[in-house]
XYZ file of C-alpha atoms in Angstrom:
584
model
C -2.156 -133.644 45.829
C 0.685 -131.120 45.472
C -1.541 -128.410 43.880
C -4.896 -127.159 44.257
C -7.819 -128.865 42.304
C -9.611 -126.850 39.749
C -13.018 -128.182 40.650
C -16.008 -128.287 38.136
C -18.052 -130.996 39.709
C -20.992 -130.745 37.091
C -18.464 -130.785 34.003
C -15.096 -132.569 34.888
C -11.887 -131.647 33.816
C -11.026 -134.817 31.678
C -14.336 -134.054 29.564
C -13.018 -130.577 29.184
C -9.531 -131.669 27.959
C -11.056 -134.090 25.772
C -13.169 -131.669 23.932
C -10.057 -129.062 23.613
C -7.493 -131.713 22.716
C -9.549 -133.964 20.217
C -10.637 -131.031 18.177
C -6.983 -129.572 18.649
C -5.365 -132.764 17.380
C -7.980 -133.005 14.616
C -6.768 -129.546 13.149
C -3.286 -130.104 14.079
C -2.918 -133.270 11.841
C -4.399 -131.299 9.181
C -1.856 -128.486 9.424
C 0.723 -131.376 9.005
C -0.912 -133.294 6.092
C -2.666 -130.164 4.539
C 1.182 -128.554 3.770
C 2.083 -131.841 2.105
C -0.964 -131.914 0.121
C -0.516 -127.863 -0.796
C 3.188 -128.389 -1.845
C 2.699 -131.507 -3.915
C -0.619 -130.119 -5.618
C 1.298 -126.928 -6.125
C 4.017 -128.634 -8.005
C 1.800 -130.687 -9.994
C -0.082 -127.616 -11.097
C 3.391 -125.919 -12.176
C 4.746 -129.043 -13.774
C 1.540 -129.136 -15.897
C 1.344 -125.438 -16.387
C -2.332 -125.634 -15.023
C -3.564 -122.053 -14.077
C -6.647 -123.320 -12.870
C -5.356 -125.610 -10.441
C -2.689 -123.186 -9.417
C -5.629 -120.880 -8.446
C -7.310 -123.466 -6.445
C -4.276 -123.977 -4.441
C -3.671 -120.387 -3.693
C -7.744 -120.125 -2.302
C -7.250 -123.399 -0.421
C -3.991 -122.088 1.068
C -6.084 -119.130 2.663
C -8.284 -121.867 4.337
C -5.594 -123.967 5.276
C -3.989 -121.008 6.954
C -7.055 -119.833 8.714
C -7.869 -123.067 10.297
C -4.442 -124.511 11.270
C -2.808 -121.255 12.428
C -5.964 -119.636 14.276
C -7.826 -122.476 15.861
C -5.004 -124.989 15.615
C -2.851 -122.204 17.848
C -5.612 -121.162 20.018
C -6.595 -124.600 21.095
C -2.809 -125.631 21.209
C -2.365 -123.059 24.167
C -5.719 -123.990 25.531
C -4.279 -127.588 26.063
C -1.318 -126.230 27.862
C -3.705 -124.159 29.950
C -6.118 -127.034 30.769
C -3.472 -129.947 31.575
C -1.886 -127.189 33.831
C -4.937 -126.963 35.902
C -6.319 -130.354 35.860
C -2.991 -132.521 35.825
C -0.307 -130.229 37.170
C 1.678 -133.017 38.785
C 1.691 -135.036 35.435
C 2.495 -131.863 33.435
C 5.205 -131.072 35.731
C 6.409 -134.681 35.082
C 6.541 -134.169 31.320
C 8.256 -130.648 31.419
C 10.909 -132.074 33.494
C 11.253 -134.982 31.358
C 11.067 -133.721 27.907
C 11.961 -130.036 28.596
C 14.290 -129.750 25.540
C 11.816 -131.716 23.438
C 9.298 -129.217 24.370
C 11.829 -126.400 23.596
C 12.592 -127.771 19.992
C 9.060 -128.198 19.176
C 8.266 -124.537 19.982
C 11.005 -123.619 17.455
C 9.366 -125.794 14.848
C 6.270 -124.378 15.524
C 7.667 -120.857 15.077
C 9.333 -121.974 12.021
C 5.821 -123.319 10.721
C 4.317 -120.030 11.456
C 6.699 -117.704 9.399
C 6.857 -120.298 6.438
C 3.035 -120.510 6.224
C 2.546 -116.747 6.214
C 5.149 -116.409 3.502
C 3.894 -119.199 1.418
C 0.518 -117.388 1.349
C 1.348 -114.021 1.501
C 3.923 -114.332 -1.333
C 2.329 -116.830 -3.519
C 2.454 -114.543 -6.571
C 5.368 -112.531 -5.621
C 7.851 -115.381 -5.722
C 9.539 -117.351 -8.205
C 8.176 -121.035 -8.516
C 11.300 -122.854 -7.123
C 11.703 -120.717 -4.025
C 7.957 -120.663 -3.315
C 8.032 -124.298 -3.575
C 10.901 -124.744 -1.172
C 9.122 -122.369 1.673
C 6.210 -125.053 1.034
C 8.684 -127.485 2.134
C 9.819 -125.904 4.808
C 6.620 -125.417 6.153
C 5.810 -129.357 5.793
C 9.108 -130.417 7.279
C 8.750 -127.949 10.299
C 5.061 -129.233 10.882
C 6.027 -132.801 10.341
C 8.850 -132.049 12.904
C 6.327 -130.813 15.397
C 4.443 -133.991 15.017
C 7.391 -136.005 15.377
C 8.498 -134.169 18.560
C 4.783 -134.497 20.242
C 4.297 -138.094 19.278
C 7.304 -139.161 21.210
C 5.895 -137.419 24.209
C 2.254 -138.445 24.053
C 3.470 -141.991 23.441
C 5.482 -142.153 26.559
C 2.413 -141.395 28.743
C 1.213 -144.665 27.865
C 4.409 -146.725 27.251
C 7.197 -145.103 28.971
C 9.366 -148.369 28.432
C 12.755 -148.425 29.982
C 12.612 -144.870 31.394
C 10.938 -146.377 34.181
C 13.956 -147.794 35.278
C 16.846 -145.616 33.623
C 15.224 -141.931 33.634
C 16.818 -141.471 30.088
C 15.609 -139.110 27.797
C 15.724 -141.127 24.644
C 14.249 -144.182 26.224
C 11.124 -142.021 27.127
C 10.923 -140.456 23.752
C 11.851 -143.347 21.385
C 9.338 -145.465 23.398
C 7.865 -148.625 22.416
C 4.676 -147.414 21.077
C 6.618 -144.245 19.127
C 6.909 -145.778 15.656
C 3.546 -147.542 15.245
C 1.996 -144.345 16.563
C 4.030 -142.152 14.548
C 2.932 -143.993 11.339
C -0.723 -143.795 12.535
C -0.425 -140.207 13.153
C 1.405 -139.559 9.707
C -1.518 -141.302 7.914
C -4.157 -139.512 9.686
C -2.668 -136.187 8.653
C -2.493 -137.264 5.275
C -6.222 -138.306 5.438
C -7.250 -135.240 7.043
C -5.299 -133.240 4.363
C -7.873 -134.667 1.688
C -10.839 -134.346 4.325
C -10.573 -130.722 4.687
C -9.749 -130.236 0.739
C -13.200 -131.483 -0.018
C -14.619 -127.985 1.198
C -12.364 -126.375 -1.066
C -13.229 -128.741 -3.876
C -16.980 -128.743 -3.271
C -16.804 -124.752 -3.615
C -15.323 -125.248 -7.436
C -17.766 -123.724 -10.106
C -16.432 -125.517 -13.055
C -18.145 -128.818 -12.581
C -15.452 -130.536 -14.662
C -12.779 -129.320 -12.776
C -14.653 -129.964 -9.535
C -14.740 -133.498 -10.063
C -11.153 -134.087 -11.131
C -9.972 -132.316 -8.152
C -12.561 -134.327 -5.974
C -11.422 -137.761 -7.465
C -7.886 -136.746 -6.794
C -8.488 -135.684 -3.270
C -10.405 -138.701 -2.768
C -7.365 -141.149 -3.506
C -5.298 -139.315 -0.826
C -8.433 -140.214 1.927
C -8.567 -143.894 0.855
C -4.963 -144.517 0.692
C -4.417 -142.792 3.962
C -7.132 -144.688 5.584
C -5.690 -148.043 4.627
C -2.371 -146.896 6.162
C -3.886 -145.878 9.392
C -5.522 -149.243 9.543
C -2.367 -151.125 9.424
C -0.558 -148.793 11.602
C -3.639 -149.044 14.299
C -3.039 -152.836 14.447
C 0.586 -152.555 14.903
C -0.062 -149.905 17.489
C -2.007 -152.232 19.428
C 0.528 -155.136 19.517
C 2.986 -153.187 21.457
C 0.834 -151.939 24.269
C 1.688 -153.574 27.479
C -0.324 -156.271 29.269
C -2.476 -154.303 32.011
C -3.214 -151.944 29.016
C -4.199 -154.654 27.087
C -6.431 -155.848 29.712
C -7.868 -152.518 29.978
C -8.760 -152.406 26.400
C -10.605 -155.759 26.718
C -12.436 -154.728 29.928
C -13.181 -151.054 29.985
C -16.673 -149.863 28.881
C -15.587 -146.713 27.849
C -13.135 -148.278 25.670
C -15.606 -150.639 24.278
C -18.388 -147.583 23.396
C -15.233 -146.070 21.898
C -14.499 -148.970 19.304
C -17.910 -149.272 18.297
C -18.084 -145.638 17.765
C -14.769 -145.985 15.616
C -15.704 -148.933 13.874
C -18.785 -147.175 12.847
C -16.866 -144.014 11.697
C -14.268 -145.510 9.657
C -16.814 -147.640 7.611
C -19.082 -144.282 7.093
C -16.052 -142.618 6.259
C -14.779 -145.138 3.606
C -18.466 -145.235 2.096
C -18.804 -141.702 1.881
C -15.507 -141.020 0.392
C -15.786 -144.062 -2.104
C -19.049 -143.433 -3.179
C -19.580 -139.727 -3.414
C -15.934 -138.582 -4.080
C -14.050 -141.465 -5.938
C -17.005 -143.334 -7.737
C -19.592 -140.513 -8.348
C -17.614 -137.161 -7.965
C -20.726 -135.318 -9.361
C -22.405 -136.164 -6.425
C -20.224 -134.330 -3.921
C -21.114 -130.960 -2.127
C -20.832 -129.286 1.103
C -23.077 -131.519 2.788
C -21.066 -134.605 1.854
C -17.559 -132.600 2.769
C -19.398 -131.917 6.212
C -20.217 -135.434 6.720
C -16.627 -136.824 5.830
C -15.239 -134.222 8.226
C -17.741 -135.390 10.843
C -16.680 -139.054 10.264
C -13.186 -138.313 10.115
C -13.521 -136.339 13.639
C -15.001 -139.468 15.163
C -12.310 -141.633 14.084
C -9.804 -139.235 15.296
C -11.790 -138.990 18.388
C -12.215 -142.412 19.001
C -8.657 -143.152 18.852
C -7.520 -140.464 21.142
C -10.214 -141.522 23.729
C -9.070 -145.107 23.552
C -5.746 -144.144 23.929
C -6.289 -141.805 26.746
C -8.673 -144.296 28.493
C -6.142 -147.347 28.137
C -3.663 -145.421 30.267
C -6.171 -145.961 33.149
C -5.783 -146.314 35.934
C -2.550 -144.181 35.126
C -2.168 -140.801 33.712
C 1.590 -141.764 33.091
C 1.791 -145.504 32.735
C 2.599 -147.228 36.159
C 4.313 -144.032 37.144
C 1.354 -141.469 38.079
C -2.402 -142.441 38.613
C -4.871 -140.765 36.686
C -5.897 -138.681 39.960
C -2.414 -137.180 40.114
C -1.118 -139.298 42.941
C 2.684 -140.822 42.275
C 2.598 -144.661 42.509
C 5.824 -144.413 44.565
C 3.613 -142.277 47.175
C 0.659 -144.740 47.491
C 2.515 -146.897 50.493
C 3.203 -143.944 52.312
C -0.021 -142.182 51.794
C -2.052 -145.171 53.107
C -1.123 -143.988 56.438
C -3.210 -140.928 56.369
C -3.787 -138.954 52.633
C -5.444 -135.880 54.125
C -2.634 -135.014 56.525
C -0.276 -135.289 53.673
C -2.062 -133.707 51.010
C -0.946 -130.042 50.832
C -4.091 -128.435 49.669
C -6.716 -130.175 51.656
C -8.963 -128.231 53.781
C -9.441 -131.152 56.319
C -6.340 -132.699 57.792
C -7.824 -135.700 59.570
C -11.165 -137.689 59.626
C -13.116 -137.118 62.940
C -16.882 -137.513 63.757
C -17.963 -133.971 63.236
C -16.193 -133.494 59.889
C -16.945 -136.986 58.213
C -18.763 -135.499 55.290
C -16.459 -132.835 54.603
C -13.517 -135.014 54.717
C -15.043 -137.231 52.508
C -15.577 -134.397 50.078
C -11.962 -133.423 50.107
C -11.142 -137.092 49.317
C -13.489 -136.844 46.379
C -11.844 -133.989 44.874
C -8.382 -135.376 45.398
C -8.883 -139.091 44.443
C -12.234 -139.234 42.364
C -12.766 -135.862 40.676
C -10.139 -136.435 37.856
C -12.393 -138.967 36.092
C -16.038 -138.441 37.817
C -18.466 -135.733 38.181
C -21.304 -134.973 40.485
C -24.486 -134.722 38.343
C -22.317 -133.913 34.999
C -22.607 -135.753 31.690
C -19.370 -137.758 32.198
C -18.835 -140.639 34.655
C -21.487 -139.230 37.067
C -20.959 -140.581 40.763
C -24.481 -139.782 41.929
C -25.948 -141.926 39.271
C -23.176 -144.819 39.715
C -23.707 -144.585 43.339
C -27.405 -144.643 43.576
C -28.061 -148.176 44.457
C -24.975 -148.446 46.884
C -24.986 -148.579 50.911
C -22.550 -147.351 53.049
C -20.922 -150.900 54.113
C -21.108 -151.951 50.089
C -19.350 -148.537 49.379
C -16.564 -149.124 51.905
C -16.074 -152.699 50.562
C -16.147 -151.535 47.155
C -13.468 -148.865 48.054
C -11.273 -151.473 49.480
C -11.378 -153.660 46.497
C -12.198 -151.508 43.329
C -9.037 -151.462 42.009
C -8.987 -155.598 41.893
C -12.628 -155.559 40.619
C -11.902 -152.702 37.939
C -8.341 -152.360 37.019
C -8.934 -149.311 35.048
C -9.554 -147.580 38.332
C -6.729 -146.512 40.857
C -6.990 -148.051 44.505
C -8.009 -145.890 46.908
C -5.272 -144.475 49.069
C -5.480 -143.498 52.550
C -6.552 -145.049 55.960
C -9.762 -147.119 57.271
C -11.496 -144.016 58.634
C -10.488 -142.082 55.114
C -12.033 -144.631 53.174
C -14.972 -144.680 55.355
C -15.477 -140.709 54.997
C -15.608 -141.212 51.383
C -18.028 -143.968 51.350
C -20.228 -141.743 54.019
C -19.913 -138.796 51.445
C -20.723 -140.791 48.288
C -23.650 -142.574 50.345
C -24.758 -140.173 53.172
C -24.001 -136.888 51.479
C -25.084 -137.648 47.796
C -28.130 -139.702 48.626
C -29.025 -139.225 52.089
C -28.750 -142.925 52.964
C -27.994 -144.065 56.798
C -23.975 -144.162 57.369
C -23.788 -147.291 59.685
C -21.610 -150.221 59.148
C -23.564 -153.548 59.283
C -21.515 -156.904 59.507
C -21.963 -159.071 56.330
C -23.610 -162.339 57.228
C -24.437 -161.355 60.841
C -27.141 -163.443 62.684
C -30.748 -162.320 62.741
C -31.240 -159.817 65.601
C -33.648 -162.442 67.444
C -31.097 -165.310 67.786
C -28.459 -163.265 68.756
C -30.677 -162.088 71.719
C -31.874 -165.622 72.206
C -28.207 -166.415 72.935
C -27.496 -163.246 74.907
C -30.359 -163.732 77.268
C -28.964 -167.433 77.748
C -32.492 -168.796 77.205
C -31.116 -172.388 76.314
C -28.997 -172.282 79.610
C -32.334 -172.776 81.513
C -34.388 -174.416 78.706
C -33.610 -176.786 75.758
C -34.045 -174.586 72.892
C -36.514 -177.168 71.179
C -39.045 -176.624 74.520
C -38.940 -172.671 73.798
C -39.714 -173.074 70.195
C -42.527 -175.446 70.997
C -43.946 -172.891 73.233
C -44.328 -170.178 70.586
C -45.656 -172.530 68.054
C -49.244 -171.944 67.301
C -49.155 -168.596 68.832
C -49.322 -165.403 66.900
C -46.668 -162.944 66.853
C -48.412 -160.436 69.528
C -49.042 -163.286 71.649
C -45.576 -164.389 71.687
C -44.464 -160.755 72.157
C -46.836 -160.389 74.859
C -45.822 -163.941 76.625
C -41.904 -162.491 76.768
C -43.012 -159.184 78.441
C -45.067 -161.391 81.128
C -42.613 -164.409 81.516
C -42.943 -164.301 85.349
C -46.760 -164.957 84.856
C -45.773 -168.227 82.953
C -43.231 -169.252 85.569
C -42.468 -167.210 88.952
C -38.992 -168.476 88.534
C -38.438 -166.525 85.219
C -37.889 -162.699 84.886
C -39.772 -160.644 82.530
C -37.887 -159.847 79.303
C -35.831 -156.599 80.004
C -35.054 -155.555 76.497
C -36.604 -152.567 74.275
C -39.785 -153.335 72.762
C -38.027 -153.699 69.312
C -35.506 -156.390 70.726
C -38.509 -158.293 72.277
C -40.119 -158.435 69.039
C -37.262 -159.498 67.141
C -36.787 -162.353 69.629
C -40.264 -163.175 68.988
C -40.208 -163.203 65.342
C -37.052 -165.529 65.877
C -38.775 -168.127 68.242
C -42.001 -168.450 65.840
C -39.806 -169.525 62.971
C -35.921 -170.039 63.456
C -35.353 -171.439 60.117
C -37.409 -168.268 58.174
C -35.627 -165.592 60.300
C -32.061 -167.246 59.470
C -33.049 -167.378 55.791
C -34.226 -163.607 56.296
C -30.781 -162.990 57.569
C -29.044 -164.719 54.661
C -31.325 -162.645 52.431
C -30.093 -159.321 54.100
C -26.470 -160.751 53.961
C -27.281 -161.451 50.088
C -28.309 -157.727 49.730
C -24.942 -156.708 51.016
C -23.282 -159.005 48.530
C -25.213 -157.401 45.738
C -24.294 -154.175 46.895
C -20.815 -154.930 47.240
C -19.940 -156.906 44.073
C -22.466 -155.445 41.591
C -24.353 -152.462 42.007
C -21.350 -150.081 41.585
C -21.398 -151.384 37.956
C -25.081 -152.398 37.151
C -28.402 -150.978 38.669
C -29.662 -153.621 41.289
C -33.008 -154.009 39.126
C -31.118 -154.718 36.442
C -29.426 -157.859 38.254
C -32.946 -158.838 39.606
C -34.777 -158.755 36.207
C -31.783 -161.111 34.960
C -32.472 -163.531 37.846
C -36.342 -163.377 37.433
C -36.412 -165.990 34.528
C -34.094 -168.582 36.566
C -33.835 -170.907 39.446
C -31.219 -170.939 41.691
C -29.149 -173.405 40.294
C -29.156 -171.509 37.286
C -28.192 -167.903 38.951
C -25.323 -169.805 40.761
C -24.180 -170.970 37.379
C -24.812 -167.379 35.744
C -22.698 -165.822 38.510
C -19.839 -168.274 38.277
C -19.745 -167.612 34.581
C -20.315 -163.921 34.208
C -17.424 -163.638 31.719
C -19.463 -165.763 29.169
C -22.509 -163.443 29.588
C -20.514 -160.047 29.189
C -16.745 -159.995 28.109
C -16.256 -157.060 30.263
C -17.531 -158.839 33.622
C -15.417 -161.150 35.764
C -16.648 -164.433 36.974
C -17.982 -163.729 40.785
C -14.896 -164.087 42.823
C -16.410 -164.232 46.416
C -16.292 -166.482 48.912
C -18.548 -169.786 48.587
C -20.692 -168.062 51.654
C -21.161 -164.943 49.684
C -22.220 -166.888 46.671
C -24.581 -168.862 48.619
C -26.302 -165.518 50.482
C -26.270 -163.728 46.878
C -27.977 -166.659 45.009
C -30.555 -166.930 47.824
C -31.050 -163.657 48.032
C -31.365 -163.170 44.098
C -33.848 -166.024 43.963
C -35.947 -165.085 46.634
C -36.476 -161.452 45.465
C -36.584 -162.752 41.952
C -39.732 -164.718 43.059
C -41.386 -162.760 45.353
C -39.186 -162.089 48.076
C -38.188 -164.051 51.159
C -41.379 -165.820 52.549
């Protein structure tokens, strides 16, 4: 909120960041593990006096240099450029907390570049020991970069004691530092083997190709085993609320499935095509192994990023950039205190514009409009204005991985108006939940039962058509000269006529309407309304009630219905009525 928003509603900054970051992390881990692969394999070649292996390493070093230095370097700069635009407040937090850590990482990165250039271009110009020493210097510099970045990245999910003492070392050696470091080291050596498969696939001599393919496969399989153990350790150190998000977030659950599939695919491909039958190895296999590895790395990074939600820095700054400590102050009025908002308050004439600004500053960090990632047009298609207002009031409690709405009631209604009225053209008019049928309200407002027993009026209406009751209300003076004709509008007169014809039916209709509101407020922001109705169609009212009270047993990502008893009754009545032909 202290910086302008880089607004890309169709793409979203989060997705753009994910694409750049995941591919960068993929290559940068290769830059670490690949350095170890180079120096150990070169040492093996020189110890065994294997000229063929030495030539292979020289060729692989060129591929390694181009991939890690060019793509890795460009995307590394791209990450800084992107995070500075989409999360400027959080970037400022990281710079101020880790300024010397960043400086040290840049020094090590410079050493990496120089050492790698010397390693490749002086491959045949230096004596063996000095050349190996340069290789070790490169690997040490690359690993130190990983060591430093790991502490900073881990801090964002597990800041630990830093939240209390603001100490650099508490932030750096945070609770997830060591398991994360072990996992990343294992992934680095895994990717060293994965990328080496491209080089081994191009070896012309069949016997040597199979030998190097099998040698490289052992790097991958051992690293994959260590990565699995480190990943399990990593999960154990996550804080409680992050564990909760891990269990209920649909995004994380999808990523877990993708990651598990990728791990199994990777293990199968490496075992079958490179260890057991290295003769079957070729560029296609290398590409499939690389894609599987990218999915493994991507799933881990996606889960780690998503598990921070609703924070970008755990318990310090929400994912929309608002500091947790500022939330209470901003609840008095967000727009007035938002430096770059074009609207400073909510008025009747700027309701939609104010809502659009609130979307940009509070929703856009995770959601798009018509985009491919967390599209709010699709997610709000079934919502009504009252339902959206209520959802914004309680969304953090219902979906803990989403930040709470921050602002006053007028701003909440403005955002709801934008999401429902502007995006979908729906009416923006609050209707109180559970209100009486309009006819019942009119019956009481006109004091009909002050002069007549209610039963007498209802008996008069029985046996008549709606048109006859409506006409009777319009000409009450002709029925009894002491009465006056109904003086309300035609719509009000018809509503009263409907109520008099069948007060029970209209009460049920009112309850069904209330049930629709409960559905909109509790369900449709996560599920399409039709999906809920399809679920209800095969059940009677008692089964629907039982299902709503035990939603977590149907799907572990859902919570049991937590509304009031009246809301539950209304929702059951609505679902049962709609599923079996509507309210009759």
